[in-house]
Amino acid sequence: MDHVPLIVGFTIMSLSTLLIYLSGRKKALIKNHVMMHAMVTFIAATAYLAMALGVGNYLSSNGTIIYFARYIDWSITTPILLAGLVMIAFQEYGPSGQMNGYLTAIIGLDVIMVVTGLLSALADTAMVKVIWYLWSCAAFLGVLFLLWRPLRKIAATRTLTTAGGYYKNITLLTLVWLIYPVVFLIGPEGLQLVSDSASVWSFLVLDVIAKVFYAFYAARVLSKSSQASTIDTTAV
Ligand code: RET
């Protein structure tokens, strides 16, 4: 096990939590989202600390290290990120009953994706690994379908600026999230084409983009669109 990327991950995520919180705590219009993003990096910092300290790192029978903390992190942080997008699509005051339905569906699929990914990592035989991997991919496709079809349509019925913000956010999110199953597939949990250390470094880079960069990107996109929609409402 390579401690360096885990300690680097812990440091980046801890500092990012402070930075995201401090830079956004006074932005009244997007405070809710800033808090969600700060929580995502805080949870990630905790997970990297656990991995670095060797807690929950399980050595499987074929010599692969399975990091339980990583899957616990994903199963909490990805629902938070997706919930943020559902809220943007409904602009936080849409018909709440309907929003709850989408929240349940997208979070349910997302958690199934992460948990069956863990089952694939834990499986001993290639056949069982493949079955769980495909199951996880199917759930992931469900998440992407909800983001790109029904939720995008709902976002498009809101103000133009919000629709644009939603579109930019799901584009970045989709591009980054699509790389996770690839890194998993070529890493020790899958085809074992790359080492444990290379895999941990790759997930770290992805985590920094999906959690930290995305937090600042989404805050910028949202500040612009919420300012624009405030101007819209006052102008009427
Ligand atoms: C796994 C393996 C099985 C197939 C699929 C996967 C997808 C994982 C994803 C993870 C995203 C994590 C993020 C964390 C940051 O907060 C479980 C790797 C489809 C998409 C964005």
PDB file of C-alpha atoms and ligand atoms in Angstrom:
ATOM      1  CA  MET A   1       0.000   0.000   0.000  1.00  0.00           C
ATOM      2  CA  ASP A   2       1.297   3.437  -0.975  1.00  0.00           C
ATOM      3  CA  HIS A   3       0.675   5.910   1.842  1.00  0.00           C
ATOM      4  CA  VAL A   4       1.725   8.996  -0.114  1.00  0.00           C
ATOM      5  CA  PRO A   5      -1.403   9.499  -2.301  1.00  0.00           C
ATOM      6  CA  LEU A   6      -3.623   8.767   0.704  1.00  0.00           C
ATOM      7  CA  ILE A   7      -1.927  11.427   2.845  1.00  0.00           C
ATOM      8  CA  VAL A   8      -1.913  13.845  -0.106  1.00  0.00           C
ATOM      9  CA  GLY A   9      -5.637  13.113  -0.551  1.00  0.00           C
ATOM     10  CA  PHE A  10      -6.330  13.753   3.122  1.00  0.00           C
ATOM     11  CA  THR A  11      -4.446  17.065   3.003  1.00  0.00           C
ATOM     12  CA  ILE A  12      -6.078  18.313  -0.210  1.00  0.00           C
ATOM     13  CA  MET A  13      -9.580  17.364   0.933  1.00  0.00           C
ATOM     14  CA  SER A  14      -9.142  18.948   4.401  1.00  0.00           C
ATOM     15  CA  LEU A  15      -7.793  22.220   3.019  1.00  0.00           C
ATOM     16  CA  SER A  16     -10.455  22.260   0.299  1.00  0.00           C
ATOM     17  CA  THR A  17     -13.192  21.874   2.904  1.00  0.00           C
ATOM     18  CA  LEU A  18     -11.970  25.032   4.637  1.00  0.00           C
ATOM     19  CA  LEU A  19     -11.524  26.883   1.352  1.00  0.00           C
ATOM     20  CA  ILE A  20     -14.945  25.962  -0.033  1.00  0.00           C
ATOM     21  CA  TYR A  21     -16.622  26.858   3.251  1.00  0.00           C
ATOM     22  CA  LEU A  22     -14.782  30.163   3.721  1.00  0.00           C
ATOM     23  CA  SER A  23     -15.201  31.261   0.111  1.00  0.00           C
ATOM     24  CA  GLY A  24     -18.928  30.542   0.011  1.00  0.00           C
ATOM     25  CA  ARG A  25     -20.331  31.053   3.486  1.00  0.00           C
ATOM     26  CA  LYS A  26     -21.396  34.649   2.828  1.00  0.00           C
ATOM     27  CA  LYS A  27     -22.940  34.013  -0.590  1.00  0.00           C
ATOM     28  CA  ALA A  28     -26.554  33.956   0.583  1.00  0.00           C
ATOM     29  CA  LEU A  29     -28.037  32.795  -2.714  1.00  0.00           C
ATOM     30  CA  ILE A  30     -25.930  29.667  -3.029  1.00  0.00           C
ATOM     31  CA  LYS A  31     -25.072  28.954   0.607  1.00  0.00           C
ATOM     32  CA  ASN A  32     -27.057  25.732   0.592  1.00  0.00           C
ATOM     33  CA  HIS A  33     -24.967  24.362  -2.281  1.00  0.00           C
ATOM     34  CA  VAL A  34     -21.683  25.549  -0.779  1.00  0.00           C
ATOM     35  CA  MET A  35     -22.465  23.654   2.436  1.00  0.00           C
ATOM     36  CA  MET A  36     -23.223  20.509   0.458  1.00  0.00           C
ATOM     37  CA  HIS A  37     -19.911  20.732  -1.430  1.00  0.00           C
ATOM     38  CA  ALA A  38     -17.944  21.424   1.764  1.00  0.00           C
ATOM     39  CA  MET A  39     -19.534  18.334   3.311  1.00  0.00           C
ATOM     40  CA  VAL A  40     -18.467  16.257   0.281  1.00  0.00           C
ATOM     41  CA  THR A  41     -14.787  17.169   0.714  1.00  0.00           C
ATOM     42  CA  PHE A  42     -15.018  16.787   4.511  1.00  0.00           C
ATOM     43  CA  ILE A  43     -16.325  13.226   4.080  1.00  0.00           C
ATOM     44  CA  ALA A  44     -13.575  12.542   1.513  1.00  0.00           C
ATOM     45  CA  ALA A  45     -10.894  13.854   3.926  1.00  0.00           C
ATOM     46  CA  THR A  46     -12.241  11.462   6.562  1.00  0.00           C
ATOM     47  CA  ALA A  47     -12.164   8.551   4.096  1.00  0.00           C
ATOM     48  CA  TYR A  48      -8.579   9.309   2.986  1.00  0.00           C
ATOM     49  CA  LEU A  49      -7.510   9.519   6.654  1.00  0.00           C
ATOM     50  CA  ALA A  50      -9.058   6.115   7.332  1.00  0.00           C
ATOM     51  CA  MET A  51      -7.318   4.612   4.279  1.00  0.00           C
ATOM     52  CA  ALA A  52      -3.969   6.202   5.231  1.00  0.00           C
ATOM     53  CA  LEU A  53      -4.263   4.854   8.784  1.00  0.00           C
ATOM     54  CA  GLY A  54      -5.000   1.413   7.397  1.00  0.00           C
ATOM     55  CA  VAL A  55      -8.534   1.184   8.802  1.00  0.00           C
ATOM     56  CA  GLY A  56     -10.929  -0.801   6.606  1.00  0.00           C
ATOM     57  CA  ASN A  57      -8.250  -1.790   4.073  1.00  0.00           C
ATOM     58  CA  TYR A  58      -8.973  -5.425   3.348  1.00  0.00           C
ATOM     59  CA  LEU A  59      -6.452  -7.707   1.672  1.00  0.00           C
ATOM     60  CA  SER A  60      -8.433 -10.076  -0.538  1.00  0.00           C
ATOM     61  CA  SER A  61      -7.397 -13.657  -1.279  1.00  0.00           C
ATOM     62  CA  ASN A  62      -5.794 -12.660  -4.611  1.00  0.00           C
ATOM     63  CA  GLY A  63      -3.618 -10.026  -2.954  1.00  0.00           C
ATOM     64  CA  THR A  64      -5.711  -7.003  -3.957  1.00  0.00           C
ATOM     65  CA  ILE A  65      -6.327  -4.296  -1.365  1.00  0.00           C
ATOM     66  CA  ILE A  66     -10.011  -3.316  -1.148  1.00  0.00           C
ATOM     67  CA  TYR A  67     -10.492   0.127   0.431  1.00  0.00           C
ATOM     68  CA  PHE A  68     -13.845   0.012   2.225  1.00  0.00           C
ATOM     69  CA  ALA A  69     -13.604   3.695   3.181  1.00  0.00           C
ATOM     70  CA  ARG A  70     -13.628   4.629  -0.524  1.00  0.00           C
ATOM     71  CA  TYR A  71     -16.990   2.951  -1.084  1.00  0.00           C
ATOM     72  CA  ILE A  72     -18.451   4.419   2.116  1.00  0.00           C
ATOM     73  CA  ASP A  73     -17.233   7.855   0.919  1.00  0.00           C
ATOM     74  CA  TRP A  74     -18.817   7.408  -2.536  1.00  0.00           C
ATOM     75  CA  SER A  75     -22.087   6.086  -1.129  1.00  0.00           C
ATOM     76  CA  ILE A  76     -22.515   9.305   0.886  1.00  0.00           C
ATOM     77  CA  THR A  77     -20.860  11.962  -1.306  1.00  0.00           C
ATOM     78  CA  THR A  78     -22.296  10.998  -4.704  1.00  0.00           C
ATOM     79  CA  PRO A  79     -25.912  11.215  -3.419  1.00  0.00           C
ATOM     80  CA  ILE A  80     -25.116  14.700  -2.051  1.00  0.00           C
ATOM     81  CA  LEU A  81     -23.729  15.800  -5.441  1.00  0.00           C
ATOM     82  CA  LEU A  82     -26.731  14.362  -7.290  1.00  0.00           C
ATOM     83  CA  ALA A  83     -29.209  15.873  -4.808  1.00  0.00           C
ATOM     84  CA  GLY A  84     -27.626  19.275  -5.573  1.00  0.00           C
ATOM     85  CA  LEU A  85     -28.365  18.800  -9.266  1.00  0.00           C
ATOM     86  CA  VAL A  86     -31.962  17.666  -8.685  1.00  0.00           C
ATOM     87  CA  MET A  87     -32.437  20.826  -6.587  1.00  0.00           C
ATOM     88  CA  ILE A  88     -31.050  22.969  -9.400  1.00  0.00           C
ATOM     89  CA  ALA A  89     -33.378  21.292 -11.905  1.00  0.00           C
ATOM     90  CA  PHE A  90     -36.334  22.123  -9.665  1.00  0.00           C
ATOM     91  CA  GLN A  91     -34.744  25.442  -8.752  1.00  0.00           C
ATOM     92  CA  GLU A  92     -35.281  24.487  -5.133  1.00  0.00           C
ATOM     93  CA  TYR A  93     -38.913  25.440  -5.072  1.00  0.00           C
ATOM     94  CA  GLY A  94     -40.500  23.159  -7.650  1.00  0.00           C
ATOM     95  CA  PRO A  95     -43.413  20.890  -6.795  1.00  0.00           C
ATOM     96  CA  SER A  96     -41.733  19.160  -3.872  1.00  0.00           C
ATOM     97  CA  GLY A  97     -43.600  15.841  -4.138  1.00  0.00           C
ATOM     98  CA  GLN A  98     -42.246  15.355  -7.631  1.00  0.00           C
ATOM     99  CA  MET A  99     -38.738  16.341  -6.577  1.00  0.00           C
ATOM    100  CA  ASN A 100     -38.795  13.733  -3.797  1.00  0.00           C
ATOM    101  CA  GLY A 101     -39.610  11.072  -6.384  1.00  0.00           C
ATOM    102  CA  TYR A 102     -36.603  12.006  -8.513  1.00  0.00           C
ATOM    103  CA  LEU A 103     -34.379  12.257  -5.447  1.00  0.00           C
ATOM    104  CA  THR A 104     -35.331   8.766  -4.324  1.00  0.00           C
ATOM    105  CA  ALA A 105     -34.835   7.322  -7.806  1.00  0.00           C
ATOM    106  CA  ILE A 106     -31.466   8.931  -8.512  1.00  0.00           C
ATOM    107  CA  ILE A 107     -30.035   8.287  -5.030  1.00  0.00           C
ATOM    108  CA  GLY A 108     -31.341   4.711  -5.045  1.00  0.00           C
ATOM    109  CA  LEU A 109     -29.672   3.964  -8.392  1.00  0.00           C
ATOM    110  CA  ASP A 110     -26.491   5.715  -7.326  1.00  0.00           C
ATOM    111  CA  VAL A 111     -26.174   3.763  -4.056  1.00  0.00           C
ATOM    112  CA  ILE A 112     -26.836   0.499  -5.928  1.00  0.00           C
ATOM    113  CA  MET A 113     -24.040   1.525  -8.344  1.00  0.00           C
ATOM    114  CA  VAL A 114     -21.529   2.019  -5.505  1.00  0.00           C
ATOM    115  CA  VAL A 115     -22.533  -1.018  -3.449  1.00  0.00           C
ATOM    116  CA  THR A 116     -22.482  -3.411  -6.425  1.00  0.00           C
ATOM    117  CA  GLY A 117     -19.121  -1.901  -7.442  1.00  0.00           C
ATOM    118  CA  LEU A 118     -17.863  -2.961  -3.992  1.00  0.00           C
ATOM    119  CA  LEU A 119     -19.374  -6.431  -4.503  1.00  0.00           C
ATOM    120  CA  SER A 120     -17.518  -6.670  -7.814  1.00  0.00           C
ATOM    121  CA  ALA A 121     -14.260  -5.693  -6.084  1.00  0.00           C
ATOM    122  CA  LEU A 122     -14.857  -8.312  -3.379  1.00  0.00           C
ATOM    123  CA  ALA A 123     -15.889 -11.153  -5.695  1.00  0.00           C
ATOM    124  CA  ASP A 124     -13.432 -14.048  -5.991  1.00  0.00           C
ATOM    125  CA  THR A 125     -14.278 -15.384  -9.433  1.00  0.00           C
ATOM    126  CA  ALA A 126     -14.106 -13.504 -12.732  1.00  0.00           C
ATOM    127  CA  MET A 127     -17.687 -14.443 -13.592  1.00  0.00           C
ATOM    128  CA  VAL A 128     -19.144 -12.996 -10.372  1.00  0.00           C
ATOM    129  CA  LYS A 129     -16.955  -9.888 -10.749  1.00  0.00           C
ATOM    130  CA  VAL A 130     -18.311  -9.285 -14.257  1.00  0.00           C
ATOM    131  CA  ILE A 131     -21.937  -9.758 -13.174  1.00  0.00           C
ATOM    132  CA  TRP A 132     -21.665  -7.150 -10.403  1.00  0.00           C
ATOM    133  CA  TYR A 133     -19.651  -4.786 -12.596  1.00  0.00           C
ATOM    134  CA  LEU A 134     -22.350  -4.870 -15.281  1.00  0.00           C
ATOM    135  CA  TRP A 135     -25.073  -4.448 -12.664  1.00  0.00           C
ATOM    136  CA  SER A 136     -23.262  -1.388 -11.351  1.00  0.00           C
ATOM    137  CA  CYS A 137     -22.910   0.010 -14.890  1.00  0.00           C
ATOM    138  CA  ALA A 138     -26.644  -0.511 -15.466  1.00  0.00           C
ATOM    139  CA  ALA A 139     -27.455   1.503 -12.330  1.00  0.00           C
ATOM    140  CA  PHE A 140     -24.971   4.187 -13.462  1.00  0.00           C
ATOM    141  CA  LEU A 141     -26.726   4.399 -16.834  1.00  0.00           C
ATOM    142  CA  GLY A 142     -29.974   4.906 -14.910  1.00  0.00           C
ATOM    143  CA  VAL A 143     -28.401   7.853 -13.055  1.00  0.00           C
ATOM    144  CA  LEU A 144     -27.170   9.383 -16.316  1.00  0.00           C
ATOM    145  CA  PHE A 145     -30.554   8.834 -17.958  1.00  0.00           C
ATOM    146  CA  LEU A 146     -32.363  10.711 -15.164  1.00  0.00           C
ATOM    147  CA  LEU A 147     -29.846  13.582 -15.323  1.00  0.00           C
ATOM    148  CA  TRP A 148     -29.932  13.944 -19.127  1.00  0.00           C
ATOM    149  CA  ARG A 149     -33.605  13.249 -19.898  1.00  0.00           C
ATOM    150  CA  PRO A 150     -36.365  13.991 -17.367  1.00  0.00           C
ATOM    151  CA  LEU A 151     -34.357  16.285 -15.085  1.00  0.00           C
ATOM    152  CA  ARG A 152     -32.853  18.230 -17.992  1.00  0.00           C
ATOM    153  CA  LYS A 153     -36.355  18.778 -19.374  1.00  0.00           C
ATOM    154  CA  ILE A 154     -37.541  20.024 -15.988  1.00  0.00           C
ATOM    155  CA  ALA A 155     -34.515  22.339 -15.726  1.00  0.00           C
ATOM    156  CA  ALA A 156     -35.297  23.674 -19.193  1.00  0.00           C
ATOM    157  CA  THR A 157     -38.759  24.797 -18.049  1.00  0.00           C
ATOM    158  CA  ARG A 158     -37.102  27.064 -15.437  1.00  0.00           C
ATOM    159  CA  THR A 159     -35.431  30.335 -16.280  1.00  0.00           C
ATOM    160  CA  LEU A 160     -32.992  30.147 -19.169  1.00  0.00           C
ATOM    161  CA  THR A 161     -30.045  30.870 -16.906  1.00  0.00           C
ATOM    162  CA  THR A 162     -30.833  27.999 -14.558  1.00  0.00           C
ATOM    163  CA  ALA A 163     -31.241  25.630 -17.486  1.00  0.00           C
ATOM    164  CA  GLY A 164     -27.808  26.687 -18.785  1.00  0.00           C
ATOM    165  CA  GLY A 165     -26.262  26.231 -15.324  1.00  0.00           C
ATOM    166  CA  TYR A 166     -27.779  22.793 -14.962  1.00  0.00           C
ATOM    167  CA  TYR A 167     -26.523  21.783 -18.408  1.00  0.00           C
ATOM    168  CA  LYS A 168     -22.951  22.946 -17.698  1.00  0.00           C
ATOM    169  CA  ASN A 169     -22.878  21.109 -14.376  1.00  0.00           C
ATOM    170  CA  ILE A 170     -24.159  17.782 -15.695  1.00  0.00           C
ATOM    171  CA  THR A 171     -21.734  17.947 -18.621  1.00  0.00           C
ATOM    172  CA  LEU A 172     -18.711  18.260 -16.335  1.00  0.00           C
ATOM    173  CA  LEU A 173     -20.115  15.698 -13.901  1.00  0.00           C
ATOM    174  CA  THR A 174     -20.789  13.135 -16.641  1.00  0.00           C
ATOM    175  CA  LEU A 175     -17.345  13.500 -18.220  1.00  0.00           C
ATOM    176  CA  VAL A 176     -15.563  12.968 -14.898  1.00  0.00           C
ATOM    177  CA  TRP A 177     -17.830  10.250 -13.499  1.00  0.00           C
ATOM    178  CA  LEU A 178     -17.473   8.165 -16.680  1.00  0.00           C
ATOM    179  CA  ILE A 179     -13.749   7.723 -15.959  1.00  0.00           C
ATOM    180  CA  TYR A 180     -14.336   6.032 -12.555  1.00  0.00           C
ATOM    181  CA  PRO A 181     -15.535   2.686 -14.015  1.00  0.00           C
ATOM    182  CA  VAL A 182     -12.573   2.739 -16.429  1.00  0.00           C
ATOM    183  CA  VAL A 183     -10.017   3.217 -13.623  1.00  0.00           C
ATOM    184  CA  PHE A 184     -11.782   0.496 -11.630  1.00  0.00           C
ATOM    185  CA  LEU A 185     -11.763  -1.856 -14.620  1.00  0.00           C
ATOM    186  CA  ILE A 186      -8.034  -1.585 -15.353  1.00  0.00           C
ATOM    187  CA  GLY A 187      -7.022  -1.475 -11.650  1.00  0.00           C
ATOM    188  CA  PRO A 188      -6.374  -4.236  -9.103  1.00  0.00           C
ATOM    189  CA  GLU A 189     -10.140  -4.704  -8.495  1.00  0.00           C
ATOM    190  CA  GLY A 190     -10.628  -5.560 -12.178  1.00  0.00           C
ATOM    191  CA  LEU A 191      -8.221  -6.593 -14.929  1.00  0.00           C
ATOM    192  CA  GLN A 192      -5.120  -5.793 -12.805  1.00  0.00           C
ATOM    193  CA  LEU A 193      -3.417  -3.927 -15.652  1.00  0.00           C
ATOM    194  CA  VAL A 194      -2.133  -1.196 -13.311  1.00  0.00           C
ATOM    195  CA  SER A 195      -0.703  -1.324  -9.780  1.00  0.00           C
ATOM    196  CA  ASP A 196      -2.470  -0.458  -6.522  1.00  0.00           C
ATOM    197  CA  SER A 197      -0.439   2.741  -6.253  1.00  0.00           C
ATOM    198  CA  ALA A 198      -1.291   3.911  -9.819  1.00  0.00           C
ATOM    199  CA  SER A 199      -4.953   3.162  -9.166  1.00  0.00           C
ATOM    200  CA  VAL A 200      -5.011   5.130  -5.879  1.00  0.00           C
ATOM    201  CA  TRP A 201      -3.297   8.098  -7.570  1.00  0.00           C
ATOM    202  CA  SER A 202      -5.804   7.994 -10.453  1.00  0.00           C
ATOM    203  CA  PHE A 203      -8.815   7.916  -8.114  1.00  0.00           C
ATOM    204  CA  LEU A 204      -7.246  10.829  -6.213  1.00  0.00           C
ATOM    205  CA  VAL A 205      -7.013  12.931  -9.388  1.00  0.00           C
ATOM    206  CA  LEU A 206     -10.618  12.053 -10.258  1.00  0.00           C
ATOM    207  CA  ASP A 207     -11.776  12.851  -6.707  1.00  0.00           C
ATOM    208  CA  VAL A 208     -10.092  16.244  -6.818  1.00  0.00           C
ATOM    209  CA  ILE A 209     -11.889  17.079 -10.080  1.00  0.00           C
ATOM    210  CA  ALA A 210     -15.262  15.564  -9.091  1.00  0.00           C
ATOM    211  CA  LYS A 211     -15.303  17.048  -5.589  1.00  0.00           C
ATOM    212  CA  VAL A 212     -13.031  20.099  -5.341  1.00  0.00           C
ATOM    213  CA  PHE A 213     -12.886  21.536  -8.865  1.00  0.00           C
ATOM    214  CA  TYR A 214     -16.579  20.766  -9.362  1.00  0.00           C
ATOM    215  CA  ALA A 215     -17.443  22.631  -6.110  1.00  0.00           C
ATOM    216  CA  PHE A 216     -15.836  25.859  -7.377  1.00  0.00           C
ATOM    217  CA  TYR A 217     -17.143  25.359 -10.906  1.00  0.00           C
ATOM    218  CA  ALA A 218     -20.723  24.776  -9.721  1.00  0.00           C
ATOM    219  CA  ALA A 219     -20.504  27.762  -7.335  1.00  0.00           C
ATOM    220  CA  ARG A 220     -19.467  30.022 -10.225  1.00  0.00           C
ATOM    221  CA  VAL A 221     -22.141  28.698 -12.548  1.00  0.00           C
ATOM    222  CA  LEU A 222     -24.801  28.999  -9.846  1.00  0.00           C
ATOM    223  CA  SER A 223     -23.746  32.483  -8.679  1.00  0.00           C
ATOM    224  CA  LYS A 224     -24.046  33.715 -12.243  1.00  0.00           C
ATOM    225  CA  SER A 225     -27.441  32.160 -12.835  1.00  0.00           C
ATOM    226  CA  SER A 226     -28.883  33.115  -9.444  1.00  0.00           C
ATOM    227  CA  GLN A 227     -27.717  36.706  -9.871  1.00  0.00           C
ATOM    228  CA  ALA A 228     -29.250  36.749 -13.326  1.00  0.00           C
ATOM    229  CA  SER A 229     -32.551  35.336 -12.100  1.00  0.00           C
ATOM    230  CA  THR A 230     -32.642  37.840  -9.203  1.00  0.00           C
ATOM    231  CA  ILE A 231     -32.232  40.622 -11.753  1.00  0.00           C
ATOM    232  CA  ASP A 232     -34.960  38.982 -13.866  1.00  0.00           C
ATOM    233  CA  THR A 233     -37.448  38.955 -10.986  1.00  0.00           C
ATOM    234  CA  THR A 234     -36.721  42.499  -9.866  1.00  0.00           C
ATOM    235  CA  ALA A 235     -37.005  43.705 -13.446  1.00  0.00           C
ATOM    236  CA  VAL A 236     -40.568  42.362 -13.779  1.00  0.00           C
TER     237      VAL A 236
HETATM  238  C1  RET B   1     -17.590   1.640 -10.040  1.00  0.00           C
HETATM  239  C2  RET B   1     -17.260   0.196 -10.474  1.00  0.00           C
HETATM  240  C3  RET B   1     -18.330  -0.530 -11.112  1.00  0.00           C
HETATM  241  C4  RET B   1     -18.925   0.193 -12.293  1.00  0.00           C
HETATM  242  C5  RET B   1     -19.174   1.655 -12.037  1.00  0.00           C
HETATM  243  C6  RET B   1     -18.533   2.344 -11.022  1.00  0.00           C
HETATM  244  C7  RET B   1     -18.796   3.802 -10.935  1.00  0.00           C
HETATM  245  C8  RET B   1     -18.392   4.644  -9.996  1.00  0.00           C
HETATM  246  C9  RET B   1     -18.594   6.065  -9.982  1.00  0.00           C
HETATM  247  C10 RET B   1     -18.113   6.734  -8.926  1.00  0.00           C
HETATM  248  C11 RET B   1     -18.131   8.125  -8.714  1.00  0.00           C
HETATM  249  C12 RET B   1     -17.584   8.635  -7.637  1.00  0.00           C
HETATM  250  C13 RET B   1     -17.467  10.036  -7.319  1.00  0.00           C
HETATM  251  C14 RET B   1     -16.965  10.355  -6.117  1.00  0.00           C
HETATM  252  C15 RET B   1     -16.753  11.695  -5.702  1.00  0.00           C
HETATM  253  O1  RET B   1     -17.452  12.296  -4.952  1.00  0.00           O
HETATM  254  C16 RET B   1     -18.215   1.574  -8.649  1.00  0.00           C
HETATM  255  C17 RET B   1     -16.222   2.307  -9.984  1.00  0.00           C
HETATM  256  C18 RET B   1     -20.143   2.320 -12.984  1.00  0.00           C
HETATM  257  C19 RET B   1     -19.288   6.739 -11.115  1.00  0.00           C
HETATM  258  C20 RET B   1     -17.869  11.062  -8.288  1.00  0.00           C
END
